[in-house]
Short mmCIF file of C-alpha atoms and ligand atoms in Angstrom, two decimals:
data_model
loop_
_atom_site.label_atom_id
_atom_site.label_comp_id
_atom_site.label_asym_id
_atom_site.label_seq_id
_atom_site.Cartn_x
_atom_site.Cartn_y
_atom_site.Cartn_z
CA UNK A 1 -1.73 3.95 -14.88
CA UNK A 2 1.65 1.89 -16.68
CA UNK A 3 0.83 -1.02 -17.37
CA UNK A 4 1.54 -3.85 -13.79
CA UNK A 5 3.95 -6.13 -14.32
CA UNK A 6 2.13 -8.52 -12.35
CA UNK A 7 4.87 -11.48 -12.78
CA UNK A 8 8.47 -11.42 -12.21
CA UNK A 9 11.03 -10.71 -14.08
CA UNK A 10 14.22 -11.80 -15.11
CA UNK A 11 16.53 -11.95 -12.59
CA UNK A 12 18.95 -9.21 -12.73
CA UNK A 13 16.85 -6.17 -14.19
CA UNK A 14 16.54 -3.57 -10.65
CA UNK A 15 14.29 -0.35 -10.89
CA UNK A 16 14.15 1.77 -7.67
CA UNK A 17 11.18 0.95 -4.60
CA UNK A 18 9.80 4.42 -3.49
CA UNK A 19 7.45 4.72 -0.85
CA UNK A 20 5.91 7.64 -0.21
CA UNK A 21 3.96 7.75 3.75
CA UNK A 22 2.52 10.01 5.95
CA UNK A 23 5.26 10.22 8.67
CA UNK A 24 8.52 8.46 5.48
CA UNK A 25 9.65 8.32 2.14
CA UNK A 26 11.65 4.76 2.04
CA UNK A 27 13.36 3.50 -1.92
CA UNK A 28 15.54 0.97 -2.57
CA UNK A 29 16.56 -0.72 -5.61
CA UNK A 30 14.75 -3.69 -6.08
CA UNK A 31 15.69 -7.06 -8.16
CA UNK A 32 12.48 -7.13 -10.54
CA UNK A 33 12.99 -10.99 -9.95
CA UNK A 34 13.51 -11.85 -7.18
CA UNK A 35 11.59 -8.72 -5.16
CA UNK A 36 14.55 -8.56 -3.43
CA UNK A 37 16.14 -5.03 -2.26
CA UNK A 38 19.77 -5.26 -3.93
CA UNK A 39 21.00 -2.45 -1.37
CA UNK A 40 19.90 -1.61 2.39
CA UNK A 41 16.95 0.64 1.83
CA UNK A 42 17.09 4.36 2.84
CA UNK A 43 14.01 6.22 4.57
CA UNK A 44 13.85 9.87 5.42
CA UNK A 45 11.09 11.21 7.43
CA UNK A 46 7.83 13.58 4.97
CA UNK A 47 8.52 17.13 4.52
CA UNK A 48 5.76 18.94 6.85
CA UNK A 49 3.54 19.73 5.06
CA UNK A 50 3.95 17.13 2.76
CA UNK A 51 3.07 20.13 -0.09
CA UNK A 52 3.99 18.09 -3.99
CA UNK A 53 7.36 19.96 -4.30
CA UNK A 54 8.56 18.77 -0.77
CA UNK A 55 7.14 15.44 -1.19
CA UNK A 56 8.71 15.88 -4.85
CA UNK A 57 12.14 17.15 -3.62
CA UNK A 58 12.79 14.65 -0.84
CA UNK A 59 12.41 11.38 -3.34
CA UNK A 60 14.38 13.88 -5.46
CA UNK A 61 17.23 13.15 -2.59
CA UNK A 62 16.60 9.42 -2.22
CA UNK A 63 17.58 8.93 -5.76
CA UNK A 64 20.43 10.64 -5.20
CA UNK A 65 21.67 8.71 -2.15
CA UNK A 66 21.42 5.52 -5.11
CA UNK A 67 23.33 7.82 -7.36
CA UNK A 68 20.15 6.37 -9.78
CA UNK A 69 19.93 6.74 -13.38
CA UNK A 70 17.25 4.60 -14.01
CA UNK A 71 13.29 3.54 -13.81
CA UNK A 72 11.81 4.90 -10.61
CA UNK A 73 8.11 3.05 -8.96
CA UNK A 74 6.96 5.29 -6.63
CA UNK A 75 3.50 5.12 -4.78
CA UNK A 76 1.09 7.43 -3.80
CA UNK A 77 -2.14 6.78 -0.30
CA UNK A 78 -4.61 8.04 -2.66
CA UNK A 79 -6.49 7.76 -5.65
CA UNK A 80 -3.80 7.76 -8.71
CA UNK A 81 -4.67 7.51 -12.46
CA UNK A 82 -2.69 7.97 -15.14
CA UNK A 83 0.11 10.13 -12.99
CA UNK A 84 -2.66 12.54 -11.15
CA UNK A 85 -4.00 12.22 -8.14
CA UNK A 86 -7.64 12.72 -7.39
CA UNK A 87 -7.76 12.02 -3.31
CA UNK A 88 -6.11 13.03 0.05
CA UNK A 89 -7.53 11.26 2.72
CA UNK A 90 -4.18 11.95 4.31
CA UNK A 91 -1.81 13.73 2.74
CA UNK A 92 -1.88 17.25 2.41
CA UNK A 93 -5.00 18.11 -0.41
CA UNK A 94 -3.10 20.58 -2.28
CA UNK A 95 -1.89 16.94 -4.01
CA UNK A 96 -5.55 16.07 -5.44
CA UNK A 97 -5.42 16.96 -9.01
CA UNK A 98 -1.56 17.48 -9.46
CA UNK A 99 0.15 15.14 -11.91
CA UNK A 100 2.79 13.75 -8.91
CA UNK A 101 4.73 11.36 -12.04
CA UNK A 102 5.36 14.49 -13.67
CA UNK A 103 6.76 16.65 -10.93
CA UNK A 104 8.74 14.07 -9.59
CA UNK A 105 10.55 12.65 -12.98
CA UNK A 106 11.06 16.85 -13.14
CA UNK A 107 12.82 16.64 -10.33
CA UNK A 108 14.41 13.42 -10.85
CA UNK A 109 14.95 13.21 -14.19
CA UNK A 110 14.28 9.68 -14.21
CA UNK A 111 10.99 8.21 -15.62
CA UNK A 112 8.47 6.98 -13.19
CA UNK A 113 5.57 5.51 -11.43
CA UNK A 114 3.59 6.44 -9.67
CA UNK A 115 0.62 4.43 -8.13
CA UNK A 116 -1.57 4.05 -4.96
CA UNK A 117 -0.06 2.46 -1.92
CA UNK A 118 -2.25 -0.01 -1.65
CA UNK A 119 -1.57 -1.68 -5.04
CA UNK A 120 1.60 -1.63 -4.72
CA UNK A 121 1.70 -3.89 -2.12
CA UNK A 122 -1.23 -6.12 -3.15
CA UNK A 123 1.03 -6.29 -6.88
CA UNK A 124 4.22 -7.70 -4.35
CA UNK A 125 2.38 -9.78 -2.80
CA UNK A 126 0.87 -11.78 -5.59
CA UNK A 127 3.91 -11.40 -7.55
CA UNK A 128 6.34 -12.49 -4.97
CA UNK A 129 3.21 -13.12 -1.32
CA UNK A 130 1.14 -14.38 -0.21
CA UNK A 131 -0.94 -14.19 -2.90
CA UNK A 132 0.86 -15.86 -5.56
CA UNK A 133 -0.08 -18.44 -8.10
CA UNK A 134 -3.53 -17.70 -5.54
CA UNK A 135 -6.45 -18.01 -8.59
CA UNK A 136 -9.76 -16.24 -8.15
CA UNK A 137 -10.88 -12.80 -5.71
CA UNK A 138 -7.74 -11.88 -3.08
CA UNK A 139 -8.02 -9.04 -1.90
CA UNK A 140 -5.25 -7.24 0.23
CA UNK A 141 -6.45 -4.85 3.27
CA UNK A 142 -3.70 -2.36 4.06
CA UNK A 143 -4.75 -1.30 8.27
CA UNK A 144 -2.20 1.47 8.49
CA UNK A 145 -3.02 5.91 9.29
CA UNK A 146 -6.14 4.56 7.00
CA UNK A 147 -6.98 1.52 5.50
CA UNK A 148 -5.58 0.67 1.44
CA UNK A 149 -7.54 -2.03 -0.21
CA UNK A 150 -6.33 -4.36 -3.59
CA UNK A 151 -8.47 -5.84 -5.91
CA UNK A 152 -7.40 -8.51 -7.79
CA UNK A 153 -8.85 -11.37 -10.18
CA UNK A 154 -6.61 -14.21 -11.19
CA UNK A 155 -3.71 -12.10 -10.27
CA UNK A 156 -4.72 -9.32 -12.36
CA UNK A 157 -4.68 -5.99 -10.34
CA UNK A 158 -8.59 -3.51 -9.95
CA UNK A 159 -7.03 -0.54 -9.96
CA UNK A 160 -8.17 2.30 -7.55
CA UNK A 161 -10.26 0.48 -5.26
CA UNK A 162 -11.10 2.29 -2.15
CA UNK A 163 -13.08 -0.32 0.55
CA UNK A 164 -11.11 1.50 3.60
CA UNK A 165 -13.61 4.54 2.64
CA UNK A 166 -17.25 2.27 2.49
CA UNK A 167 -19.44 3.84 5.19
CA UNK A 168 -19.65 1.01 8.13
CA UNK A 169 -20.96 1.66 11.41
CA UNK A 170 -21.59 5.48 10.16
CA UNK A 171 -17.97 5.68 9.82
CA UNK A 172 -15.53 6.09 6.94
CA UNK A 173 -13.78 2.75 8.09
CA UNK A 174 -10.89 3.75 8.38
CA UNK A 175 -11.93 5.85 11.09
CA UNK A 176 -12.99 2.82 13.33
CA UNK A 177 -10.72 -0.06 13.09
CA UNK A 178 -7.69 0.98 11.48
CA UNK A 179 -4.04 0.31 13.28
CA UNK A 180 -3.53 3.87 13.78
CA UNK A 181 -7.23 3.87 15.51
CA UNK A 182 -6.35 1.16 18.18
CA UNK A 183 -3.09 3.84 19.43
CA UNK A 184 -4.84 6.25 19.37
CA UNK A 185 -7.88 5.09 21.79
CA UNK A 186 -5.89 3.01 23.05
CA UNK A 187 -8.38 -0.50 22.00
CA UNK A 188 -6.75 -3.31 23.25
CA UNK A 189 -6.17 -6.37 20.33
CA UNK A 190 -9.44 -8.02 21.25
CA UNK A 191 -11.09 -5.14 20.68
CA UNK A 192 -9.11 -3.69 17.67
CA UNK A 193 -9.76 -7.61 16.59
CA UNK A 194 -12.86 -7.41 16.60
CA UNK A 195 -13.52 -4.04 14.50
CA UNK A 196 -11.93 -5.24 11.75
CA UNK A 197 -13.90 -8.49 11.94
CA UNK A 198 -17.12 -6.97 11.38
CA UNK A 199 -15.59 -4.61 8.84
CA UNK A 200 -13.98 -7.36 7.25
CA UNK A 201 -16.91 -10.44 7.29
CA UNK A 202 -18.63 -6.95 5.38
CA UNK A 203 -16.56 -6.49 3.11
CA UNK A 204 -16.53 -11.00 2.27
CA UNK A 205 -19.80 -9.90 1.80
CA UNK A 206 -19.60 -6.97 -0.34
CA UNK A 207 -17.29 -8.95 -2.40
CA UNK A 208 -16.80 -12.63 -1.98
CA UNK A 209 -12.70 -12.80 -1.59
CA UNK A 210 -11.43 -16.25 -2.07
CA UNK A 211 -8.90 -14.93 0.14
CA UNK A 212 -8.72 -11.56 2.04
CA UNK A 213 -4.64 -10.13 2.48
CA UNK A 214 -3.79 -8.35 5.86
CA UNK A 215 -1.07 -5.97 5.28
CA UNK A 216 0.60 -2.62 6.63
CA UNK A 217 3.19 -3.02 9.87
CA UNK A 218 0.79 -4.31 12.02
CA UNK A 219 0.32 -7.11 9.69
CA UNK A 220 3.63 -8.85 11.86
CA UNK A 221 1.14 -9.16 15.24
CA UNK A 222 -1.33 -11.63 13.16
CA UNK A 223 -1.16 -13.67 16.03
CA UNK A 224 -2.28 -10.98 18.47
CA UNK A 225 -5.70 -10.51 16.48
CA UNK A 226 -6.48 -13.15 13.97
CA UNK A 227 -8.13 -15.19 16.63
CA UNK A 228 -11.02 -12.95 16.80
CA UNK A 229 -11.97 -13.21 12.88
CA UNK A 230 -14.72 -15.65 11.89
CA UNK A 231 -15.24 -14.42 7.85
CA UNK A 232 -16.08 -17.42 5.45
CA UNK A 233 -13.05 -17.36 3.35
CA UNK A 234 -9.19 -17.36 3.96
CA UNK A 235 -7.47 -14.77 6.10
CA UNK A 236 -3.27 -14.38 5.49
CA UNK A 237 -0.99 -11.85 6.51
CA UNK A 238 0.95 -10.49 3.54
CA UNK A 239 4.57 -11.44 3.61
CA UNK A 240 5.99 -8.58 2.33
CA UNK A 241 5.61 -6.49 4.94
CA UNK A 242 7.51 -3.73 5.04
CA UNK A 243 9.08 -3.75 1.83
CA UNK A 244 5.75 -3.83 -0.19
CA UNK A 245 5.59 -1.16 -1.36
CA UNK A 246 9.19 -0.72 -2.38
CA UNK A 247 8.59 -3.78 -3.70
CA UNK A 248 5.23 -3.17 -5.30
CA UNK A 249 6.25 -0.08 -6.98
CA UNK A 250 9.61 -1.27 -8.75
CA UNK A 251 7.45 -3.78 -10.78
CA UNK A 252 5.29 -0.97 -11.79
CA UNK A 253 8.27 1.21 -12.98
CA UNK A 254 7.98 3.03 -16.17
CA UNK A 255 10.39 1.81 -19.11
CA UNK A 256 11.37 5.38 -20.42
C1 BGC B 301 -6.02 6.83 0.36
C2 BGC B 301 -5.83 5.09 0.10
C3 BGC B 301 -4.88 4.60 0.34
C4 BGC B 301 -5.03 4.39 2.14
C5 BGC B 301 -4.12 3.73 2.83
C6 BGC B 301 -6.46 6.20 2.26
O1 BGC B 301 -7.00 6.87 3.11
O2 BGC B 301 -7.97 6.50 0.88
O3 BGC B 301 -5.76 5.38 -1.07
O4 BGC B 301 -4.24 3.20 -0.41
O5 BGC B 301 -5.09 5.09 3.01
O6 BGC B 301 -2.78 4.89 2.35
#
């Protein structure tokens, strides 16, 4: 991964951020200085099967929609090192070993960076959101289809942590308490909140964060389940909500 710009850049510098997810691929130009979208975001359903080729051409459609010619920062829900995808928990297995960055660069003609989705969301939170200016160890956990993690020490990212895959209660943790499990098993907020609490306390024991940020779509509903948390450290909802991926992706884009 190119060095993440973990400090706000001056306003006016605009980059296209694209968030590749299991159900939708969303993009928008981002003002890197303000951390805001400069145009309405464009969303296209993720092609099924979500093969590298199909996803790259959907990303190219988004680039075309904005008539974009500059740098592109893309998120991806897997371990990504130097553009290469190394895992595929919730995506098509054919991604493993693919240089997604080069593929997207070819499909779009734009200089591209590819970054893990939770890392991107974490960067957006640390630069503009709930983790802004927070010293020490900050951990963002995104609760969605899976569980993603982004670990920071004094604002600097430790890339590609996968704390959603620690083994917990005999399961891959994301199979125990991701948001998709709440929905799929129709768990009450209380039951699910208590599961998340057990997981958070386990993670707290391992990492000892100073602050935990909960991201993912369900972060907007924190009033329904944060009351079941008994961690020692402060737990806060993410502030950037649905736009964290797009903004964080844009923040790591290459200049070309
Ligand atoms: C993947 C992570 C990703 C998370 C959220 C997990 O299953 O392993 O890389 O960040 O889902 O999408």
